[in-house]
C-alpha cells in the first residue's frame, strides 16, 4: 500500500514538473457558461489565471488520496480539506472537472470514485459548490472551458 501511495504521489509530482516546464497554453475563458450553472460561478476559470493548466491546483489533493483509496474512511486526512478549499478559493474549482471526467485518475493511476469526491467536497469538508449533478453536467457539456490537466513542452529544435 505504501508503494501505491508513493506511486500516486510521484505521478502527481511528475505532472507538476511537466506543467512547470511546459510552454503556457491559451486557457479558455468562457465564464458566461459557468455563471449560468447553479453555483457555477465558483467553477469558472479565473479571469487572471496565471497558470493555464490544472496540475498545480490539483496537486493540493495529494493528502486526499487515502480517502479515495479506502472506502471505509469517513474523515478527511490531514491537509485534504485545506487543499480542496484552496482550489475553490483560488477560483480553480473548474479543475475539479478532471476528477469528474476521470482525467486525473487516468493520469496518476489512482481510482478516484466520483461519488466519493462529491462526498468529500460537500459532506466531509463542507465546501459549497454546485449540486453534484449540475457540476457533473457542466463539466461534461463544456469541456472546452476546463483548462487542460497539463501540457507537454514543445519539442526543442
PDB file of N, CA and C in Angstrom, residues 17-65:
ATOM      1  N   UNK A  17       5.800  18.796 -12.596  1.00  0.00           N
ATOM      2  CA  UNK A  17       7.049  19.135 -13.262  1.00  0.00           C
ATOM      3  C   UNK A  17       6.819  19.387 -14.747  1.00  0.00           C
ATOM      4  N   UNK A  18       6.023  18.531 -15.384  1.00  0.00           N
ATOM      5  CA  UNK A  18       5.733  18.711 -16.807  1.00  0.00           C
ATOM      6  C   UNK A  18       5.035  20.045 -17.046  1.00  0.00           C
ATOM      7  N   UNK A  19       4.123  20.411 -16.146  1.00  0.00           N
ATOM      8  CA  UNK A  19       3.417  21.684 -16.300  1.00  0.00           C
ATOM      9  C   UNK A  19       4.348  22.865 -16.078  1.00  0.00           C
ATOM     10  N   UNK A  20       5.282  22.713 -15.163  1.00  0.00           N
ATOM     11  CA  UNK A  20       6.187  23.817 -14.850  1.00  0.00           C
ATOM     12  C   UNK A  20       7.120  24.141 -16.006  1.00  0.00           C
ATOM     13  N   UNK A  21       7.511  23.116 -16.785  1.00  0.00           N
ATOM     14  CA  UNK A  21       8.436  23.370 -17.881  1.00  0.00           C
ATOM     15  C   UNK A  21       7.735  23.554 -19.217  1.00  0.00           C
ATOM     16  N   UNK A  22       6.438  23.339 -19.221  1.00  0.00           N
ATOM     17  CA  UNK A  22       5.686  23.451 -20.471  1.00  0.00           C
ATOM     18  C   UNK A  22       5.456  24.910 -20.828  1.00  0.00           C
ATOM     19  N   UNK A  23       5.377  25.155 -22.111  1.00  0.00           N
ATOM     20  CA  UNK A  23       5.007  26.500 -22.570  1.00  0.00           C
ATOM     21  C   UNK A  23       3.550  26.718 -22.218  1.00  0.00           C
ATOM     22  N   UNK A  24       3.208  27.886 -21.682  1.00  0.00           N
ATOM     23  CA  UNK A  24       1.824  28.130 -21.297  1.00  0.00           C
ATOM     24  C   UNK A  24       0.890  28.041 -22.503  1.00  0.00           C
ATOM     25  N   UNK A  25      -0.204  27.341 -22.312  1.00  0.00           N
ATOM     26  CA  UNK A  25      -1.227  27.239 -23.359  1.00  0.00           C
ATOM     27  C   UNK A  25      -2.274  28.320 -23.110  1.00  0.00           C
ATOM     28  N   UNK A  26      -2.970  28.702 -24.153  1.00  0.00           N
ATOM     29  CA  UNK A  26      -4.015  29.714 -24.004  1.00  0.00           C
ATOM     30  C   UNK A  26      -5.232  29.053 -23.370  1.00  0.00           C
ATOM     31  N   UNK A  27      -5.612  29.501 -22.175  1.00  0.00           N
ATOM     32  CA  UNK A  27      -6.751  28.924 -21.464  1.00  0.00           C
ATOM     33  C   UNK A  27      -8.041  29.563 -21.964  1.00  0.00           C
ATOM     34  N   UNK A  28      -9.068  28.759 -22.067  1.00  0.00           N
ATOM     35  CA  UNK A  28     -10.370  29.254 -22.487  1.00  0.00           C
ATOM     36  C   UNK A  28     -11.028  30.008 -21.340  1.00  0.00           C
ATOM     37  N   UNK A  29     -11.623  31.141 -21.628  1.00  0.00           N
ATOM     38  CA  UNK A  29     -12.228  31.976 -20.591  1.00  0.00           C
ATOM     39  C   UNK A  29     -13.734  32.100 -20.805  1.00  0.00           C
ATOM     40  N   UNK A  30     -14.405  31.001 -20.969  1.00  0.00           N
ATOM     41  CA  UNK A  30     -15.841  31.015 -21.227  1.00  0.00           C
ATOM     42  C   UNK A  30     -16.603  31.090 -19.911  1.00  0.00           C
ATOM     43  N   UNK A  31     -16.524  32.232 -19.252  1.00  0.00           N
ATOM     44  CA  UNK A  31     -17.131  32.370 -17.936  1.00  0.00           C
ATOM     45  C   UNK A  31     -18.648  32.450 -17.990  1.00  0.00           C
ATOM     46  N   UNK A  32     -19.216  32.915 -19.070  1.00  0.00           N
ATOM     47  CA  UNK A  32     -20.666  33.057 -19.138  1.00  0.00           C
ATOM     48  C   UNK A  32     -21.353  31.714 -18.942  1.00  0.00           C
ATOM     49  N   UNK A  33     -20.797  30.655 -19.511  1.00  0.00           N
ATOM     50  CA  UNK A  33     -21.402  29.331 -19.350  1.00  0.00           C
ATOM     51  C   UNK A  33     -21.425  28.937 -17.876  1.00  0.00           C
ATOM     52  N   UNK A  34     -20.293  29.080 -17.197  1.00  0.00           N
ATOM     53  CA  UNK A  34     -20.210  28.653 -15.799  1.00  0.00           C
ATOM     54  C   UNK A  34     -21.136  29.492 -14.928  1.00  0.00           C
ATOM     55  N   UNK A  35     -21.315  30.765 -15.263  1.00  0.00           N
ATOM     56  CA  UNK A  35     -22.206  31.610 -14.484  1.00  0.00           C
ATOM     57  C   UNK A  35     -23.661  31.190 -14.642  1.00  0.00           C
ATOM     58  N   UNK A  36     -24.001  30.485 -15.723  1.00  0.00           N
ATOM     59  CA  UNK A  36     -25.378  30.054 -15.941  1.00  0.00           C
ATOM     60  C   UNK A  36     -25.715  28.779 -15.170  1.00  0.00           C
ATOM     61  N   UNK A  37     -24.717  28.088 -14.638  1.00  0.00           N
ATOM     62  CA  UNK A  37     -24.929  26.863 -13.870  1.00  0.00           C
ATOM     63  C   UNK A  37     -25.155  27.245 -12.407  1.00  0.00           C
ATOM     64  N   UNK A  38     -26.167  26.656 -11.730  1.00  0.00           N
ATOM     65  CA  UNK A  38     -26.356  26.981 -10.314  1.00  0.00           C
ATOM     66  C   UNK A  38     -25.069  26.718  -9.527  1.00  0.00           C
ATOM     67  N   UNK A  39     -24.560  27.739  -8.871  1.00  0.00           N
ATOM     68  CA  UNK A  39     -23.310  27.612  -8.120  1.00  0.00           C
ATOM     69  C   UNK A  39     -22.086  27.588  -9.005  1.00  0.00           C
ATOM     70  N   UNK A  40     -22.274  27.782 -10.290  1.00  0.00           N
ATOM     71  CA  UNK A  40     -21.186  27.654 -11.253  1.00  0.00           C
ATOM     72  C   UNK A  40     -20.163  28.766 -11.228  1.00  0.00           C
ATOM     73  N   UNK A  41     -20.494  29.893 -10.608  1.00  0.00           N
ATOM     74  CA  UNK A  41     -19.511  30.976 -10.574  1.00  0.00           C
ATOM     75  C   UNK A  41     -18.250  30.551  -9.843  1.00  0.00           C
ATOM     76  N   UNK A  42     -18.358  29.549  -8.957  1.00  0.00           N
ATOM     77  CA  UNK A  42     -17.173  29.030  -8.277  1.00  0.00           C
ATOM     78  C   UNK A  42     -16.406  28.054  -9.167  1.00  0.00           C
ATOM     79  N   UNK A  43     -17.013  27.636 -10.266  1.00  0.00           N
ATOM     80  CA  UNK A  43     -16.391  26.642 -11.128  1.00  0.00           C
ATOM     81  C   UNK A  43     -15.650  27.255 -12.305  1.00  0.00           C
ATOM     82  N   UNK A  44     -15.955  28.493 -12.636  1.00  0.00           N
ATOM     83  CA  UNK A  44     -15.371  29.063 -13.848  1.00  0.00           C
ATOM     84  C   UNK A  44     -13.896  29.389 -13.646  1.00  0.00           C
ATOM     85  N   UNK A  45     -13.132  29.379 -14.729  1.00  0.00           N
ATOM     86  CA  UNK A  45     -11.719  29.728 -14.625  1.00  0.00           C
ATOM     87  C   UNK A  45     -11.558  31.181 -14.204  1.00  0.00           C
ATOM     88  N   UNK A  46     -10.542  31.461 -13.426  1.00  0.00           N
ATOM     89  CA  UNK A  46     -10.263  32.832 -13.010  1.00  0.00           C
ATOM     90  C   UNK A  46      -9.892  33.662 -14.228  1.00  0.00           C
ATOM     91  N   UNK A  47     -10.358  34.900 -14.267  1.00  0.00           N
ATOM     92  CA  UNK A  47     -10.077  35.767 -15.411  1.00  0.00           C
ATOM     93  C   UNK A  47      -8.584  36.046 -15.550  1.00  0.00           C
ATOM     94  N   UNK A  48      -7.884  36.054 -14.426  1.00  0.00           N
ATOM     95  CA  UNK A  48      -6.452  36.338 -14.468  1.00  0.00           C
ATOM     96  C   UNK A  48      -5.629  35.079 -14.215  1.00  0.00           C
ATOM     97  N   UNK A  49      -6.144  33.961 -14.663  1.00  0.00           N
ATOM     98  CA  UNK A  49      -5.491  32.674 -14.426  1.00  0.00           C
ATOM     99  C   UNK A  49      -4.064  32.679 -14.966  1.00  0.00           C
ATOM    100  N   UNK A  50      -3.095  32.725 -14.063  1.00  0.00           N
ATOM    101  CA  UNK A  50      -1.693  32.752 -14.476  1.00  0.00           C
ATOM    102  C   UNK A  50      -1.260  31.396 -15.001  1.00  0.00           C
ATOM    103  N   UNK A  51      -1.730  30.350 -14.384  1.00  0.00           N
ATOM    104  CA  UNK A  51      -1.391  29.004 -14.832  1.00  0.00           C
ATOM    105  C   UNK A  51      -2.471  28.549 -15.798  1.00  0.00           C
ATOM    106  N   UNK A  52      -2.067  28.022 -16.911  1.00  0.00           N
ATOM    107  CA  UNK A  52      -3.043  27.611 -17.912  1.00  0.00           C
ATOM    108  C   UNK A  52      -3.383  26.135 -17.799  1.00  0.00           C
ATOM    109  N   UNK A  53      -2.877  25.467 -16.779  1.00  0.00           N
ATOM    110  CA  UNK A  53      -3.190  24.059 -16.551  1.00  0.00           C
ATOM    111  C   UNK A  53      -3.702  23.880 -15.130  1.00  0.00           C
ATOM    112  N   UNK A  54      -4.233  22.707 -14.862  1.00  0.00           N
ATOM    113  CA  UNK A  54      -4.805  22.422 -13.546  1.00  0.00           C
ATOM    114  C   UNK A  54      -3.893  21.599 -12.647  1.00  0.00           C
ATOM    115  N   UNK A  55      -2.801  21.092 -13.166  1.00  0.00           N
ATOM    116  CA  UNK A  55      -1.991  20.179 -12.362  1.00  0.00           C
ATOM    117  C   UNK A  55      -1.492  20.827 -11.080  1.00  0.00           C
ATOM    118  N   UNK A  56      -1.119  22.090 -11.127  1.00  0.00           N
ATOM    119  CA  UNK A  56      -0.646  22.765  -9.922  1.00  0.00           C
ATOM    120  C   UNK A  56      -1.724  22.853  -8.862  1.00  0.00           C
ATOM    121  N   UNK A  57      -2.940  23.196  -9.273  1.00  0.00           N
ATOM    122  CA  UNK A  57      -4.055  23.266  -8.330  1.00  0.00           C
ATOM    123  C   UNK A  57      -4.376  21.897  -7.760  1.00  0.00           C
ATOM    124  N   UNK A  58      -4.431  20.898  -8.634  1.00  0.00           N
ATOM    125  CA  UNK A  58      -4.832  19.564  -8.196  1.00  0.00           C
ATOM    126  C   UNK A  58      -3.777  18.866  -7.356  1.00  0.00           C
ATOM    127  N   UNK A  59      -2.554  19.351  -7.386  1.00  0.00           N
ATOM    128  CA  UNK A  59      -1.523  18.791  -6.518  1.00  0.00           C
ATOM    129  C   UNK A  59      -1.927  18.947  -5.051  1.00  0.00           C
ATOM    130  N   UNK A  60      -2.746  19.957  -4.765  1.00  0.00           N
ATOM    131  CA  UNK A  60      -3.237  20.169  -3.403  1.00  0.00           C
ATOM    132  C   UNK A  60      -4.114  19.016  -2.924  1.00  0.00           C
ATOM    133  N   UNK A  61      -4.533  18.133  -3.833  1.00  0.00           N
ATOM    134  CA  UNK A  61      -5.353  16.981  -3.459  1.00  0.00           C
ATOM    135  C   UNK A  61      -4.522  15.786  -3.006  1.00  0.00           C
ATOM    136  N   UNK A  62      -3.214  15.879  -3.060  1.00  0.00           N
ATOM    137  CA  UNK A  62      -2.356  14.762  -2.653  1.00  0.00           C
ATOM    138  C   UNK A  62      -2.721  14.203  -1.280  1.00  0.00           C
ATOM    139  N   UNK A  63      -2.988  15.051  -0.273  1.00  0.00           N
ATOM    140  CA  UNK A  63      -3.352  14.495   1.031  1.00  0.00           C
ATOM    141  C   UNK A  63      -4.674  13.722   1.015  1.00  0.00           C
ATOM    142  N   UNK A  64      -5.491  13.906  -0.023  1.00  0.00           N
ATOM    143  CA  UNK A  64      -6.802  13.256  -0.100  1.00  0.00           C
ATOM    144  C   UNK A  64      -6.734  11.834  -0.649  1.00  0.00           C
ATOM    145  N   UNK A  65      -5.612  11.435  -1.221  1.00  0.00           N
ATOM    146  CA  UNK A  65      -5.522  10.129  -1.870  1.00  0.00           C
ATOM    147  C   UNK A  65      -5.936   8.977  -0.961  1.00  0.00           C
TER     148      UNK A  65
END
